XYZ file of C-alpha atoms in Angstrom:
663
model
C 1.102 287.546 227.506
C -0.567 288.180 230.892
C -0.787 285.362 233.425
C -3.704 285.203 235.848
C -3.024 285.202 239.560
C -5.527 282.352 239.993
C -3.630 279.192 239.032
C -6.899 277.346 238.493
C -7.705 279.467 235.437
C -6.245 279.155 231.960
C -4.298 282.231 230.934
C -6.182 284.677 228.708
C -5.282 285.047 225.071
C -3.403 288.107 223.800
C -6.074 290.801 223.423
C -5.628 293.005 220.370
C -7.419 295.475 218.159
C -6.397 295.831 214.520
C -5.551 299.505 214.174
C -3.677 302.192 212.291
C -4.584 305.123 210.067
C -3.544 308.550 208.769
C 0.053 308.775 209.958
C 2.619 307.125 212.205
C 2.134 309.907 214.762
C -1.666 309.502 214.975
C -1.429 305.714 215.000
C 1.123 305.836 217.814
C -1.315 307.891 219.889
C -4.059 305.350 219.147
C -1.838 302.411 220.177
C -0.875 304.064 223.432
C -4.527 304.770 224.269
C -5.488 301.166 223.495
C -2.685 299.789 225.682
C -3.872 302.015 228.528
C -7.353 300.478 228.109
C -6.027 296.987 228.764
C -5.053 295.762 225.313
C -2.196 293.277 225.731
C -0.801 293.150 222.191
C -0.490 295.439 219.194
C -1.864 294.656 215.733
C -0.583 297.049 213.083
C -2.711 297.809 210.041
C -0.617 299.266 207.202
C -2.078 301.372 204.411
C -2.303 299.940 200.909
C 0.739 301.733 199.440
C 2.878 300.244 202.219
C 1.309 296.803 201.744
C 2.042 296.840 198.022
C 5.496 298.413 198.137
C 4.860 302.002 197.044
C 5.807 305.346 198.534
C 3.070 307.956 199.184
C 4.068 310.035 196.152
C 3.667 307.180 193.665
C 0.855 307.559 191.102
C -0.806 304.335 192.263
C -0.865 305.585 195.865
C -3.152 308.521 195.050
C -6.211 308.456 197.262
C -4.950 305.486 199.306
C -2.454 307.023 201.750
C -3.423 306.431 205.370
C -6.902 305.133 204.514
C -6.964 301.517 205.677
C -3.859 301.649 207.843
C -0.731 303.565 208.705
C 1.822 304.570 206.033
C 5.336 303.414 206.930
C 7.792 304.559 204.299
C 11.136 304.421 206.117
C 12.830 303.939 209.472
C 11.735 307.399 210.619
C 8.080 306.378 210.348
C 8.741 303.173 212.283
C 10.479 305.172 215.029
C 7.450 307.426 215.323
C 5.021 304.506 215.261
C 6.658 302.950 218.330
C 7.642 306.119 220.129
C 7.155 305.560 223.854
C 6.341 301.859 223.325
C 9.225 299.606 224.433
C 9.590 297.115 221.599
C 11.447 294.667 223.850
C 8.275 294.355 225.970
C 5.736 294.453 223.124
C 3.931 291.630 221.377
C 3.374 293.058 217.912
C 1.425 291.592 215.029
C 2.030 293.174 211.630
C -0.446 292.510 208.821
C 2.057 292.720 206.004
C 2.828 290.246 203.236
C 4.707 291.048 200.020
C 7.043 293.553 201.792
C 6.990 291.641 205.114
C 10.764 291.280 205.061
C 11.114 295.037 204.708
C 8.742 295.970 207.531
C 10.362 293.394 209.811
C 13.747 294.873 208.917
C 12.511 298.337 209.889
C 11.071 296.939 213.146
C 14.329 295.168 214.050
C 16.349 298.278 213.216
C 14.197 300.471 215.488
C 14.276 297.843 218.248
C 18.064 297.936 218.145
C 17.967 301.741 218.305
C 15.888 301.369 221.474
C 18.567 299.062 222.889
C 16.505 295.881 222.625
C 18.196 292.519 222.181
C 16.972 290.881 218.952
C 16.410 287.646 220.820
C 13.720 289.276 222.993
C 11.475 290.427 220.144
C 8.047 288.794 220.225
C 5.286 289.047 217.675
C 4.207 288.010 214.225
C 4.512 289.025 210.596
C 1.600 287.769 208.505
C 3.823 287.045 205.488
C 1.479 284.547 203.752
C 1.762 285.465 200.094
C -0.197 282.494 198.730
C -3.490 283.810 200.060
C -2.684 287.247 198.600
C -2.889 285.764 195.103
C -6.222 284.189 196.100
C -7.961 286.913 198.090
C -6.493 290.181 199.412
C -4.431 291.027 196.336
C -1.481 292.792 197.985
C 1.056 290.650 196.169
C 3.980 292.278 194.326
C 6.387 289.651 193.003
C 5.757 286.328 191.216
C 5.139 283.273 193.423
C 8.636 281.739 193.268
C 10.636 284.809 194.407
C 7.889 285.617 196.924
C 8.349 282.174 198.454
C 12.108 282.817 198.500
C 11.543 285.983 200.595
C 9.395 284.009 203.044
C 11.985 281.235 203.223
C 14.766 283.711 203.984
C 12.666 285.363 206.697
C 11.812 282.070 208.371
C 15.405 280.812 208.315
C 16.804 284.128 209.591
C 14.178 284.482 212.308
C 14.812 281.052 213.821
C 18.395 282.100 214.532
C 18.187 285.853 215.093
C 14.732 286.445 216.624
C 13.697 283.034 217.980
C 10.555 284.289 219.771
C 9.131 285.781 216.584
C 6.523 284.088 214.402
C 7.888 284.857 210.910
C 4.695 283.721 209.163
C 0.974 283.503 209.893
C -0.581 280.938 207.574
C -3.846 282.728 206.807
C -7.024 280.786 206.368
C -8.873 283.961 207.399
C -8.879 285.562 203.978
C -9.673 282.290 202.243
C -13.014 282.166 204.066
C -13.728 285.760 203.081
C -12.993 284.816 199.474
C -15.636 282.083 199.657
C -13.823 279.002 200.981
C -15.855 276.245 202.545
C -14.440 274.941 205.860
C -12.791 272.027 204.026
C -11.239 274.347 201.420
C -10.091 276.715 204.142
C -8.284 273.883 205.935
C -6.876 272.386 202.752
C -5.519 275.551 201.161
C -4.043 276.884 204.410
C -2.273 273.605 205.117
C -1.123 273.363 201.492
C 0.465 276.788 201.955
C 2.152 275.639 205.158
C 3.527 272.578 203.355
C 4.896 274.783 200.543
C 6.660 277.048 203.051
C 8.090 274.243 205.174
C 9.260 272.306 202.116
C 10.979 275.447 200.809
C 12.742 276.139 204.123
C 13.824 272.506 204.435
C 15.072 272.332 200.846
C 16.943 275.662 201.065
C 19.508 274.093 203.390
C 19.567 277.234 205.551
C 18.376 275.398 208.675
C 20.158 272.275 209.956
C 17.866 269.211 210.148
C 18.252 269.027 213.918
C 16.775 272.548 214.212
C 13.814 272.004 211.896
C 11.551 271.467 214.898
C 12.297 275.089 215.853
C 11.019 276.182 212.433
C 7.782 274.242 212.863
C 7.401 275.571 216.401
C 7.364 279.179 215.157
C 4.793 278.663 212.393
C 1.484 280.188 213.433
C -1.926 280.489 211.803
C -4.366 283.363 211.396
C -7.903 282.083 211.117
C -11.459 283.221 210.563
C -14.544 282.283 212.536
C -17.992 282.714 211.056
C -21.455 282.549 212.579
C -21.840 278.785 212.245
C -19.807 278.752 215.406
C -20.142 275.049 216.270
C -18.831 274.103 212.817
C -16.122 276.759 213.115
C -14.983 275.358 216.446
C -14.883 271.876 214.904
C -12.881 273.294 212.009
C -10.221 274.528 214.418
C -10.057 271.193 216.210
C -9.622 269.599 212.779
C -6.859 272.058 211.892
C -4.983 271.249 215.112
C -5.305 267.508 214.451
C -4.126 267.776 210.846
C -1.224 270.094 211.688
C -0.008 267.679 214.359
C -0.130 264.784 211.890
C 1.559 266.641 209.007
C 4.425 267.940 211.133
C 5.029 264.498 212.644
C 4.674 262.357 209.529
C 5.998 264.685 206.792
C 8.702 266.518 208.756
C 9.521 264.088 211.566
C 9.094 266.601 214.393
C 9.012 264.492 217.566
C 8.447 267.227 220.160
C 4.645 267.593 220.643
C 5.097 271.143 221.930
C 6.669 272.171 218.609
C 3.844 270.444 216.721
C 1.101 272.268 218.577
C -1.049 274.432 216.335
C -0.906 278.048 217.492
C -3.247 280.585 216.016
C -4.539 284.109 216.272
C -7.907 285.147 214.971
C -10.000 287.985 213.717
C -13.597 286.914 213.491
C -15.484 287.230 210.251
C -15.661 290.742 208.777
C -17.357 289.451 205.623
C -20.519 288.669 207.582
C -20.892 292.177 209.002
C -23.889 293.941 207.504
C -24.542 297.508 206.476
C -28.253 296.933 207.130
C -29.113 297.065 210.853
C -25.402 297.164 211.754
C -26.195 296.963 215.468
C -26.769 293.230 214.826
C -23.046 292.954 214.161
C -22.369 293.138 217.899
C -23.987 289.785 218.622
C -22.456 288.335 215.462
C -18.981 289.249 216.689
C -19.618 287.815 220.164
C -20.928 284.507 218.797
C -17.974 284.220 216.426
C -15.583 284.909 219.306
C -17.062 281.923 221.160
C -16.041 279.639 218.277
C -12.369 280.308 218.954
C -12.503 280.345 222.761
C -14.928 277.607 223.914
C -12.671 274.658 223.112
C -9.574 274.725 225.318
C -7.752 272.191 223.140
C -8.156 274.480 220.118
C -8.336 277.916 221.741
C -6.896 281.001 220.060
C -3.804 282.480 221.664
C -4.482 285.954 220.253
C -7.775 287.572 219.258
C -8.706 290.798 217.528
C -12.306 291.682 216.852
C -13.746 293.944 214.158
C -15.946 296.849 215.220
C -19.715 296.797 214.789
C -19.652 299.502 212.088
C -16.851 298.272 209.818
C -19.392 297.589 207.058
C -20.080 301.348 207.092
C -16.545 302.706 207.134
C -13.468 303.166 209.318
C -14.325 302.551 213.007
C -13.763 305.278 215.583
C -11.648 304.775 218.743
C -14.895 304.307 220.728
C -16.000 301.515 218.376
C -12.647 299.773 218.789
C -12.948 300.159 222.544
C -16.311 298.380 222.420
C -14.707 295.451 220.556
C -11.894 295.394 223.120
C -14.377 295.282 226.013
C -16.184 292.304 224.429
C -12.981 290.285 224.792
C -12.313 291.489 228.303
C -15.814 290.609 229.533
C -15.467 287.076 228.170
C -11.932 286.593 229.514
C -12.339 288.138 232.962
C -16.032 288.062 233.919
C -17.113 284.606 232.739
C -15.975 281.187 233.953
C -14.792 280.124 230.485
C -11.137 279.781 231.478
C -11.824 277.626 234.550
C -12.530 274.349 232.732
C -10.727 271.710 230.762
C -11.977 271.155 227.216
C -15.769 271.056 227.527
C -16.191 269.155 224.236
C -13.902 266.270 225.129
C -15.784 263.027 224.511
C -18.609 264.560 222.494
C -19.759 262.114 219.820
C -21.321 264.929 217.769
C -18.181 267.090 217.802
C -15.918 264.145 216.997
C -18.062 263.166 214.003
C -17.947 266.711 212.577
C -14.201 267.013 213.115
C -13.617 263.696 211.346
C -15.810 264.771 208.423
C -13.851 268.003 208.009
C -10.478 266.254 208.260
C -11.414 263.757 205.548
C -12.787 266.409 203.181
C -9.798 268.692 203.695
C -7.297 265.867 203.215
C -8.912 264.953 199.896
C -8.505 268.559 198.709
C -4.891 268.715 199.950
C -4.184 265.590 197.911
C -5.616 267.272 194.788
C -3.404 270.322 195.307
C -0.311 268.180 195.942
C -0.975 266.201 192.753
C -0.782 269.508 190.844
C 2.626 270.220 192.333
C 1.596 272.047 195.496
C 0.145 275.409 196.473
C 2.337 277.538 194.193
C 1.387 275.481 191.139
C -2.295 275.651 192.139
C -2.002 279.438 192.254
C -0.238 279.709 188.907
C -2.732 277.455 187.091
C -5.693 279.276 188.652
C -7.183 276.167 190.284
C -7.536 277.441 193.845
C -8.766 280.879 192.778
C -11.408 279.376 190.515
C -12.615 277.103 193.316
C -12.923 280.060 195.717
C -14.833 282.234 193.230
C -17.208 279.345 192.578
C -17.733 278.713 196.310
C -18.419 282.399 196.957
C -20.907 282.467 194.084
C -22.732 279.555 195.706
C -22.766 281.373 199.057
C -24.262 284.426 197.368
C -26.855 282.252 195.669
C -27.987 280.900 199.039
C -28.317 284.421 200.455
C -30.112 285.766 197.390
C -32.560 282.861 197.395
C -33.149 283.118 201.141
C -31.795 279.619 201.797
C -29.276 281.267 204.145
C -30.876 283.854 206.434
C -29.051 287.109 207.143
C -31.022 288.986 209.773
C -31.893 292.510 208.671
C -30.780 291.851 205.085
C -32.936 289.152 203.509
C -35.297 288.596 206.460
C -36.562 290.672 209.392
C -35.867 293.882 207.521
C -38.345 296.082 209.428
C -36.310 298.382 211.645
C -36.380 301.424 213.881
C -33.996 304.368 213.334
C -30.663 303.616 214.950
C -29.341 306.005 217.624
C -25.838 304.704 216.793
C -25.921 306.089 213.256
C -27.344 308.995 211.376
C -24.489 311.412 210.857
C -21.008 311.576 209.405
C -19.517 311.232 212.902
C -20.712 307.599 213.041
C -17.462 306.505 211.383
C -13.866 307.677 211.482
C -12.757 309.816 208.553
C -9.215 310.438 207.388
C -8.310 314.082 206.849
C -7.773 314.682 203.094
C -4.637 316.619 204.021
C -3.057 313.362 205.263
C -1.889 312.328 201.808
C -0.394 315.712 200.926
C 1.472 315.748 204.237
C 2.837 312.242 203.639
C 3.992 313.174 200.119
C 5.779 316.258 201.424
C 7.305 314.330 204.311
C 8.816 311.571 202.196
C 10.345 314.095 199.817
C 11.917 315.847 202.792
C 13.189 312.489 204.049
C 14.866 311.713 200.732
C 16.467 315.161 200.570
C 17.938 314.905 204.086
C 19.584 311.467 203.923
C 22.973 310.266 202.701
C 22.116 309.310 199.134
C 25.395 307.502 198.534
C 24.675 305.203 201.507
C 21.170 304.565 200.123
C 22.512 303.762 196.661
C 25.096 301.372 198.069
C 22.512 299.601 200.267
C 20.154 299.152 197.317
C 22.997 297.894 195.116
C 23.854 295.295 197.774
C 20.201 294.274 197.986
C 19.930 293.749 194.227
C 23.236 291.898 194.036
C 22.125 289.563 196.828
C 18.731 289.021 195.193
C 20.498 287.677 192.095
C 22.132 284.953 194.230
C 20.808 282.586 196.891
C 22.062 284.813 199.731
C 19.573 285.353 202.559
C 18.033 288.795 201.989
C 17.000 289.602 205.558
C 20.200 291.192 206.859
C 20.780 293.264 203.711
C 17.219 294.539 204.172
C 18.016 295.561 207.752
C 21.052 297.391 206.368
C 18.780 299.160 203.859
C 16.476 300.195 206.685
C 19.340 301.715 208.652
C 20.580 303.561 205.536
C 17.221 305.315 205.116
C 15.876 303.391 202.117
C 12.128 303.854 201.549
C 9.461 301.196 201.156
C 9.014 302.003 197.472
C 12.766 301.873 196.835
C 13.179 298.497 198.575
C 10.264 296.993 196.643
C 11.360 298.700 193.420
C 14.850 297.229 193.665
C 13.402 293.727 194.012
C 10.818 294.338 191.258
C 13.748 295.021 188.946
C 15.221 291.598 189.776
C 12.125 289.451 190.355
C 9.594 291.128 188.062
C 5.928 291.686 188.912
C 2.936 289.379 188.779
C -0.768 289.499 187.959
C -2.658 286.637 189.559
C -5.455 284.742 187.778
C -8.840 286.333 188.554
C -10.736 283.049 188.757
C -13.694 284.577 186.912
C -13.381 282.567 183.711
C -13.069 279.316 185.669
C -15.971 280.021 188.007
C -19.176 278.053 187.821
C -21.896 280.258 189.264
C -25.515 279.830 190.181
C -27.981 282.620 190.773
C -31.472 283.333 191.955
C -34.434 281.623 190.331
C -33.551 280.792 186.744
C -36.541 282.773 185.472
C -35.157 286.015 186.976
C -31.776 285.588 185.304
C -33.522 284.645 182.059
C -35.583 287.844 182.121
C -32.501 290.042 182.545
C -30.592 288.007 179.971
C -33.379 288.704 177.478
C -33.164 292.465 178.214
C -29.389 292.350 177.689
C -29.837 290.497 174.389
C -32.586 292.823 173.147
C -30.656 295.971 174.092
C -27.599 294.642 172.281
C -29.668 294.018 169.166
C -31.058 297.541 169.266
C -27.547 298.963 169.589
C -26.187 296.610 166.949
C -23.576 294.985 169.190
C -23.361 292.756 172.236
C -23.476 294.709 175.505
C -20.049 295.024 177.119
C -19.243 295.870 180.738
C -15.846 296.773 182.142
C -15.409 295.810 185.792
C -12.512 297.782 187.251
C -10.517 297.871 190.500
C -8.839 301.303 190.584
C -6.092 302.074 193.062
C -4.446 299.576 195.387
C -7.509 297.916 196.939
C -7.002 294.205 196.326
C -10.190 292.891 197.947
C -11.644 291.671 194.680
C -14.376 289.290 195.883
C -17.207 291.709 195.089
C -15.794 292.668 191.707
C -15.387 289.010 190.777
C -18.963 288.169 191.759
C -20.291 291.132 189.755
C -18.226 290.010 186.762
C -19.533 286.431 187.062
C -23.169 287.556 187.306
C -22.768 290.034 184.429
C -21.417 287.190 182.313
C -24.327 284.979 183.399
C -26.925 287.517 182.219
C -25.265 287.930 178.842
C -22.827 290.835 179.112
C -19.430 290.503 177.508
C -17.239 291.227 180.519
C -13.871 292.972 180.512
C -12.154 292.325 183.864
C -8.402 292.759 184.075
C -7.997 292.211 187.806
C -6.766 294.557 190.502
C -4.450 297.527 190.890
C -5.215 299.718 187.897
C -4.815 303.479 187.542
C -7.853 305.514 186.459
C -6.028 306.200 183.181
C -5.612 302.472 182.513
C -9.320 301.860 183.176
C -10.334 304.698 180.844
C -8.020 303.426 178.116
C -9.425 299.894 178.391
C -13.020 301.175 178.351
C -12.419 303.196 175.189
C -10.404 300.493 173.436
C -12.990 297.787 174.189
C -15.943 300.026 173.354
C -17.788 299.141 176.549
C -21.325 300.309 177.311
C -20.868 300.641 181.084
C -17.996 300.847 183.576
C -18.409 299.314 187.024
C -15.848 300.240 189.686
C -15.353 298.338 192.960
C -13.669 300.121 195.873
C -13.483 299.059 199.519
C -10.504 301.089 200.738
C -12.153 304.513 201.096
C -10.394 306.071 198.100
C -13.622 306.444 196.071
C -13.801 310.247 196.272
C -10.364 310.525 194.656
C -10.188 307.757 192.057
C -13.794 307.514 190.819
C -14.074 311.133 189.597
C -10.760 310.628 187.802
C -12.347 307.801 185.775
C -15.483 309.859 185.037
C -13.411 312.845 183.933
C -11.128 310.624 181.865
C -14.053 309.112 179.954
C -15.441 312.582 179.245
C -12.055 313.738 178.004
C -12.040 310.772 175.585
C -15.514 311.643 174.306
C -17.116 308.641 176.033
C -19.849 310.643 177.757
C -22.373 307.922 176.882
C -20.632 305.340 179.092
C -22.285 305.390 182.533
C -19.993 304.785 185.520
C -21.374 302.832 188.461
C -19.612 302.242 191.766
C -19.865 299.517 194.389
C -18.242 299.243 197.790
C -18.268 300.546 201.342
C -19.480 304.064 200.555
C -21.182 306.285 203.163
C -24.430 307.974 202.087
C -22.924 311.462 201.975
C -20.081 310.186 199.768
C -22.579 308.481 197.452
C -24.342 311.821 197.027
C -21.035 313.537 196.235
C -20.151 310.879 193.647
C -23.482 311.285 191.878
C -22.925 315.046 191.773
C -19.617 314.332 190.016
C -21.330 312.276 187.320
C -21.565 308.738 188.724
C -24.750 307.069 187.464
C -25.406 304.710 190.399
C -23.869 303.647 193.702
C -24.306 300.171 195.188
C -23.316 299.187 198.745
C -23.313 295.857 200.642
C -27.058 296.146 201.318
C -27.612 295.699 197.555
C -27.059 291.972 197.687
C -29.389 290.916 194.830
C -26.928 290.865 191.946
C -29.483 290.053 189.269
C -31.571 293.073 190.272
C -28.384 295.132 190.052
C -27.790 293.846 186.522
C -31.349 294.826 185.599
C -30.722 298.380 186.842
C -27.510 298.538 184.825
C -29.339 297.540 181.629
C -31.870 300.304 182.334
C -29.031 302.843 182.702
C -27.541 301.777 179.373
C -30.909 302.048 177.642
C -31.550 305.515 179.100
C -28.142 306.812 178.017
C -28.808 305.626 174.452
C -32.393 306.920 174.393
C -33.972 303.487 174.131
C -36.609 304.145 176.811
């Protein structure tokens, strides 16, 4: 972390951009360019197969390789990713959860190849699996063994890599899933309590060293546009964390109790309409996490202005980097003590948030803690309901979104207009990755791989710490899919509650929903059966918020909804559509794999004789891709600018009627 030469100024935060795509080689080049531009920390984005424990040649990885991050399948990829970047001097954040132990093992193994002392490694693994069941969806194993992996990582890291943050408790994704500020605080802190209780109860860390565990717990937070409230939220989080770690865990050292957090400001609030407005949104959100010295972020990464359109280009990421640098180096922000100290208004808001969050923490603890509240669906249902309420406020105009539901008149943007406005991943990337991993498997010592995997599985069946055996697997040449597959065989897999059935949703004016509900009812009568919609999430994209809201609104207007959650193959979606006799299939995709997986569903339905089932698609889909999808048989494409869900339902009913010749 850089220190200023002027001792009167606070030191700047670690300046990052969240980056990675296509391949380890291309991502390495991107990282080196960003470091040359003044970035002071790395933030690695992994692709979805890596995040969910699959190799590039797995069926579920089709269309997803290298799209939303870099594929890292074995130690060779990790070597390439950090080629020319001294790991001993780096501060690396890795957004990885279910296979966090594995990616950390690969990182440690490569660091040792570079000659780095383990004790010098600095950085963070996200490693918060609770929020994966609630929002991002990149979970693999059931909650209990997942918590065991986190516990082992935390205990091992305190001894072996003491400068590393083994977990980022992530309130960020909770906000994107709909959490109110109080829910965001409560569920994040409930997760932290679950992790700390598990580490304490495992007996792997002596009581006298438990303060070291607490001192390495960090948070990853979100900051929305209500930036005064967001700043108060972070002051509340710091206050509550200090109290919990003192009273529940008896940590006396105030330095160890200090809440440390990194941040990416709100991507959910970025708009496809008039995306140039996203620049000022990002800047205002950045102020929420920097203005208050007593609750200032120690690492920041900002989204790019065009992330609602697709993958940002290097120039777009540079712009986001420069926003941070202007604030840190050109303004006087870092010259003052906390400018909100003594504010009656700020103190009242902080107190309100603390009280509301504590009440929700108490509810979760009464259920048995965060893991129990995941398994019984409570937290997920609360988030889906809260997001439905947020959508209602936007749809009704109660909450203004500039350029979306007000001030929609606009001039043509010189920043957009052609395919070059976003980064695209070469379609050959996936084929190259598939070929490369097969070459890797053919060239390694298979007996060493088999022995390493046998040791991993044997250890997983006991209470042995799994971190070192994972490092041994990394050095033997085991792949990401093999490591995860070995543990799947022991731990099993898990499908989290969707929260849809538990959600209580509002909508626009009741009369508008009633009108569409009547059309749904009448169309069902004419067809002789209730209208049924399948909402599907093909591929590995686990961002299910949009799909859940569509499912809730479809249910509200009278559709019978079939929604089986995330991570389905096109074949599974087709089979469910045929078996359930649905009248329409709606697919939600945010990862960029739409050109591969959507046509597979369309073709599969045709092959099953279900030509009369229209397929609609929603997600971040560029205009030229939408045109290509329609040419391949997709009936309609919806993007984030189509925020009126009831109008969308009305269009879907019209499609069903047209297909069945009802006029």
